[in-house]
CSV table of C-alpha atoms in Angstrom, one decimal:
chain,number,residue,atom,x,y,z
A,233,SER,CA,30.2,78.0,130.3
A,234,GLN,CA,33.2,78.2,128.1
A,235,GLU,CA,35.8,75.4,128.1
A,236,LEU,CA,39.3,75.5,126.6
A,237,GLU,CA,41.1,72.3,125.6
A,238,GLN,CA,44.8,72.3,125.0
A,239,SER,CA,46.7,69.7,123.0
A,240,PRO,CA,49.0,68.0,123.5
A,241,GLN,CA,49.0,67.9,127.2
A,242,SER,CA,52.8,67.5,127.1
A,243,LEU,CA,55.6,67.2,124.6
A,244,ILE,CA,59.3,66.6,124.5
A,245,VAL,CA,61.2,68.2,121.6
A,246,GLN,CA,64.8,68.1,120.6
A,247,GLU,CA,66.5,71.4,120.8
A,248,GLY,CA,66.3,73.2,117.5
A,249,LYS,CA,63.1,71.5,116.4
A,250,ASN,CA,59.8,73.3,116.0
A,251,LEU,CA,56.7,72.6,118.0
A,252,THR,CA,53.0,73.6,117.9
A,253,ILE,CA,50.4,73.8,120.7
A,254,ASN,CA,46.7,74.0,120.1
A,255,CYS,CA,43.9,75.6,122.1
A,256,THR,CA,40.3,74.8,121.1
A,257,SER,CA,37.3,76.5,122.6
A,258,SER,CA,33.8,75.1,123.0
A,259,LYS,CA,32.4,78.6,122.1
A,260,THR,CA,33.4,81.6,119.9
A,261,LEU,CA,36.4,83.3,121.4
A,262,TYR,CA,36.2,87.1,122.1
A,263,GLY,CA,39.9,87.2,122.7
A,264,LEU,CA,42.6,84.7,123.5
A,265,TYR,CA,45.7,85.1,125.7
A,266,TRP,CA,48.8,83.0,125.7
A,267,TYR,CA,50.9,82.8,128.8
A,268,LYS,CA,54.0,80.8,129.8
A,269,GLN,CA,54.5,79.4,133.3
A,270,LYS,CA,57.8,78.1,134.7
A,271,TYR,CA,57.2,75.3,137.2
A,272,GLY,CA,56.1,76.7,140.6
A,273,GLU,CA,56.0,80.3,139.4
A,274,GLY,CA,53.6,82.9,138.1
A,275,LEU,CA,52.3,83.4,134.5
A,276,ILE,CA,54.3,85.4,132.0
A,277,PHE,CA,52.2,87.1,129.3
A,278,LEU,CA,53.2,86.2,125.8
A,279,MET,CA,50.5,87.4,123.3
A,280,MET,CA,46.9,88.4,122.9
A,281,LEU,CA,44.7,87.8,119.9
A,282,GLN,CA,41.3,89.3,119.2
A,283,LYS,CA,40.4,89.2,115.5
A,284,GLY,CA,39.7,86.2,113.4
A,285,GLY,CA,42.7,85.3,111.3
A,286,GLU,CA,45.0,87.4,113.4
A,287,GLU,CA,48.6,86.3,113.8
A,288,LYS,CA,51.3,87.7,116.1
A,289,SER,CA,54.9,86.9,116.5
A,290,HIS,CA,57.5,87.7,119.1
A,291,GLU,CA,61.0,86.4,118.7
A,292,LYS,CA,60.6,82.7,117.8
A,293,ILE,CA,57.0,82.4,119.0
A,294,THR,CA,54.0,82.8,116.7
A,295,ALA,CA,50.4,82.7,117.7
A,296,LYS,CA,47.3,82.5,115.4
A,297,LEU,CA,43.6,82.7,115.9
A,298,ASP,CA,41.5,81.0,113.3
A,299,GLU,CA,38.9,82.8,111.2
A,300,LYS,CA,36.1,81.2,113.1
A,301,LYS,CA,37.6,82.2,116.3
A,302,GLN,CA,37.3,78.9,118.0
A,303,GLN,CA,40.9,77.7,117.8
A,304,SER,CA,44.3,79.2,118.4
A,305,SER,CA,47.8,77.7,117.9
A,306,LEU,CA,51.1,78.6,119.3
A,307,HIS,CA,54.2,77.8,117.3
A,308,ILE,CA,57.8,77.8,118.4
A,309,THR,CA,60.5,77.8,115.8
A,310,ALA,CA,63.9,76.3,116.5
A,311,SER,CA,63.2,75.5,120.2
A,312,GLN,CA,65.7,76.3,122.9
A,313,PRO,CA,65.9,75.1,126.5
A,314,SER,CA,64.6,78.5,127.6
A,315,HIS,CA,61.3,77.6,125.9
A,316,ALA,CA,60.7,74.8,128.4
A,317,GLY,CA,57.7,75.4,130.7
A,318,ILE,CA,53.9,75.2,130.7
A,319,TYR,CA,52.0,77.1,128.1
A,320,LEU,CA,48.5,78.2,129.0
A,321,CYS,CA,45.8,79.7,126.8
A,322,GLY,CA,43.1,81.8,128.5
A,323,ALA,CA,39.9,83.4,127.2
A,324,PRO,CA,37.9,86.3,128.5
A,325,PRO,CA,34.1,86.0,128.8
A,326,MET,CA,31.9,87.1,125.9
A,327,ILE,CA,29.9,89.6,128.1
A,328,LYS,CA,31.9,92.7,128.8
A,329,ALA,CA,30.0,93.3,132.0
A,330,ALA,CA,31.5,90.0,133.4
A,331,GLY,CA,34.8,91.7,133.8
A,332,ASN,CA,37.8,90.1,132.1
A,333,LYS,CA,38.1,87.0,134.3
A,334,LEU,CA,40.0,84.4,132.2
A,335,THR,CA,39.0,80.8,131.7
A,336,PHE,CA,42.2,78.8,131.1
A,337,GLY,CA,43.0,75.5,129.4
A,338,GLY,CA,44.7,72.8,131.3
A,339,GLY,CA,48.2,73.7,130.0
A,340,THR,CA,50.8,72.1,127.7
A,341,ARG,CA,54.0,71.0,129.4
A,342,VAL,CA,57.0,71.5,127.1
A,343,LEU,CA,60.4,70.0,127.7
A,344,VAL,CA,63.3,70.8,125.4
A,345,LYS,CA,66.1,68.2,125.2
A,346,PRO,CA,69.5,69.7,124.6
B,100,ASP,CA,58.0,99.6,136.7
B,101,THR,CA,57.7,96.9,139.3
B,102,GLY,CA,55.4,93.9,138.6
B,103,VAL,CA,52.8,92.3,140.7
B,104,SER,CA,54.2,91.0,144.0
B,105,GLN,CA,52.8,88.4,146.4
B,106,ASP,CA,53.6,87.5,149.9
B,107,PRO,CA,54.4,85.0,151.2
B,108,ARG,CA,55.7,82.9,148.4
B,109,HIS,CA,55.2,79.7,150.3
B,110,LYS,CA,53.0,78.9,153.3
B,111,ILE,CA,52.7,75.6,155.2
B,112,THR,CA,49.9,75.4,157.7
B,113,LYS,CA,48.0,72.8,159.7
B,114,ARG,CA,44.5,71.9,158.9
B,115,GLY,CA,42.1,74.2,160.8
B,116,GLN,CA,44.4,77.2,160.9
B,117,ASN,CA,43.7,80.6,159.2
B,118,VAL,CA,46.0,82.0,156.6
B,119,THR,CA,46.2,85.4,154.9
B,120,PHE,CA,48.0,86.2,151.6
B,121,ARG,CA,48.8,89.6,150.3
B,122,CYS,CA,49.0,90.9,146.7
B,123,ASP,CA,50.5,94.2,145.6
B,124,PRO,CA,49.4,95.0,142.0
B,125,ILE,CA,51.1,97.2,139.4
B,126,SER,CA,50.7,100.7,140.8
B,127,GLU,CA,48.4,102.2,138.2
B,128,HIS,CA,46.2,99.1,137.7
B,129,ASN,CA,42.6,99.4,138.8
B,130,ARG,CA,41.6,95.8,138.5
B,131,LEU,CA,42.9,93.0,140.7
B,132,TYR,CA,42.1,89.3,140.2
B,133,TRP,CA,42.7,86.2,142.4
B,134,TYR,CA,43.0,82.7,140.8
B,135,ARG,CA,43.7,79.3,142.3
B,136,GLN,CA,45.8,76.7,140.5
B,137,THR,CA,46.1,73.1,141.5
B,138,LEU,CA,48.8,70.8,140.3
B,139,GLY,CA,48.5,69.9,136.6
B,140,GLN,CA,45.6,72.3,136.0
B,141,GLY,CA,45.1,75.7,134.6
B,142,PRO,CA,44.3,78.6,137.0
B,143,GLU,CA,40.7,79.0,138.0
B,144,PHE,CA,39.1,82.4,138.7
B,145,LEU,CA,38.2,83.2,142.3
B,146,THR,CA,37.3,86.8,142.5
B,147,TYR,CA,38.1,90.3,141.2
B,148,PHE,CA,38.1,93.9,142.3
B,149,GLN,CA,37.8,97.1,140.4
B,150,ASN,CA,39.4,99.7,142.7
B,151,GLU,CA,38.1,98.8,146.1
B,152,ALA,CA,34.8,97.2,145.0
B,153,GLN,CA,34.6,93.4,144.8
B,154,LEU,CA,32.6,92.9,141.6
B,155,GLU,CA,32.4,89.1,141.2
B,156,LYS,CA,33.0,86.0,143.3
B,157,SER,CA,33.3,82.5,141.9
B,158,ARG,CA,31.3,79.6,143.4
B,159,LEU,CA,34.7,78.2,144.2
B,160,LEU,CA,35.0,80.9,146.9
B,161,SER,CA,33.3,79.2,149.8
B,162,ASP,CA,32.3,81.2,152.9
B,163,ARG,CA,35.7,80.3,154.4
B,164,PHE,CA,37.4,82.6,151.9
B,165,SER,CA,37.3,86.3,152.1
B,166,ALA,CA,39.1,88.9,150.0
B,167,GLU,CA,39.5,92.6,150.5
B,168,ARG,CA,41.1,95.5,148.7
B,169,PRO,CA,40.4,98.3,151.2
B,170,LYS,CA,42.0,101.3,149.5
B,171,GLY,CA,42.0,100.1,146.0
B,172,SER,CA,45.7,99.2,146.1
B,173,PHE,CA,46.9,96.0,147.7
B,174,SER,CA,44.6,93.1,148.3
B,175,THR,CA,44.4,90.3,150.9
B,176,LEU,CA,42.9,86.8,150.6
B,177,GLU,CA,42.1,85.1,153.8
B,178,ILE,CA,41.2,81.4,154.2
B,179,GLN,CA,39.7,80.4,157.5
B,180,ARG,CA,39.7,76.9,159.0
B,181,THR,CA,42.0,75.6,156.2
B,182,GLU,CA,41.3,72.1,154.7
B,183,GLN,CA,43.7,69.9,152.8
B,184,GLY,CA,41.7,70.6,149.7
B,185,ASP,CA,42.8,74.2,149.9
B,186,SER,CA,46.4,73.2,149.1
B,187,ALA,CA,47.1,75.0,145.8
B,188,MET,CA,49.0,77.9,144.2
B,189,TYR,CA,47.1,81.2,144.7
B,190,LEU,CA,47.8,83.6,141.9
B,191,CYS,CA,47.1,87.3,141.8
B,192,ALA,CA,46.9,89.4,138.6
B,193,SER,CA,46.3,93.0,137.9
B,194,SER,CA,45.2,95.0,134.8
B,195,LEU,CA,44.2,98.5,133.8
B,196,THR,CA,40.7,99.1,132.5
B,197,ALA,CA,40.1,102.4,130.9
B,198,GLY,CA,37.4,103.6,128.5
B,199,GLY,CA,35.7,100.2,128.4
B,200,ARG,CA,38.8,98.5,127.1
B,201,THR,CA,40.3,96.0,129.4
B,202,ASP,CA,44.0,95.4,129.2
B,203,THR,CA,46.1,92.4,129.7
B,204,GLN,CA,46.3,90.7,133.1
B,205,TYR,CA,49.8,90.6,134.6
B,206,PHE,CA,50.4,87.9,137.1
B,207,GLY,CA,52.4,87.7,140.3
B,208,PRO,CA,54.7,84.8,141.3
B,209,GLY,CA,52.0,83.2,143.4
B,210,THR,CA,51.7,81.9,146.9
B,211,ARG,CA,51.9,78.1,147.3
B,212,LEU,CA,49.8,76.9,150.2
B,213,THR,CA,50.3,73.5,151.7
B,214,VAL,CA,47.8,72.3,154.3
B,215,LEU,CA,49.0,69.4,156.4
């Protein structure tokens, strides 16, 4: 079965600094979703990547999928307190018939110090 | 366009009691997923429906758990004879699958279950 490992598990950054979160898969990824979760709440969709080498940006958040499709990174530029939360990567199964159930990493907890 | 809603948001129950949660997906979405998330972990898949058909169940879903989606719209997740290990956040998500392409899952706010 596929496993996703996120690093770091948690980080504290000073407001205005950049940060990067990594998500590494034990198998080739057939897609990779990034979500953000505020404590005790549901998941908010950020971005989805499918192709090797793909990069997407939204506001100050950029996500990349490496060429080999086994690692993704999420980069936040000039962090703000609103970026605080738990970031989760999730991957669909390689077999389409298996539906689109997502396997998630353990999450990265981000705290932004004002 | 309203998002995915879940009810209740919080549930405290005593061990051995039955509980039922409801999920209302985004209206045109034909797929509905249930996940469970324990503290400090990522969500784990429980089961999913395409319209009213339950297509897959995880091994995490013991026989004390049952899910339904009777008319292909809202879904319920029932846990019978709750145990303390059932304490978790139960998340519902929905997506639109059309032409073999599966779209993004959108999540509800979750139901936090505490079993005393």
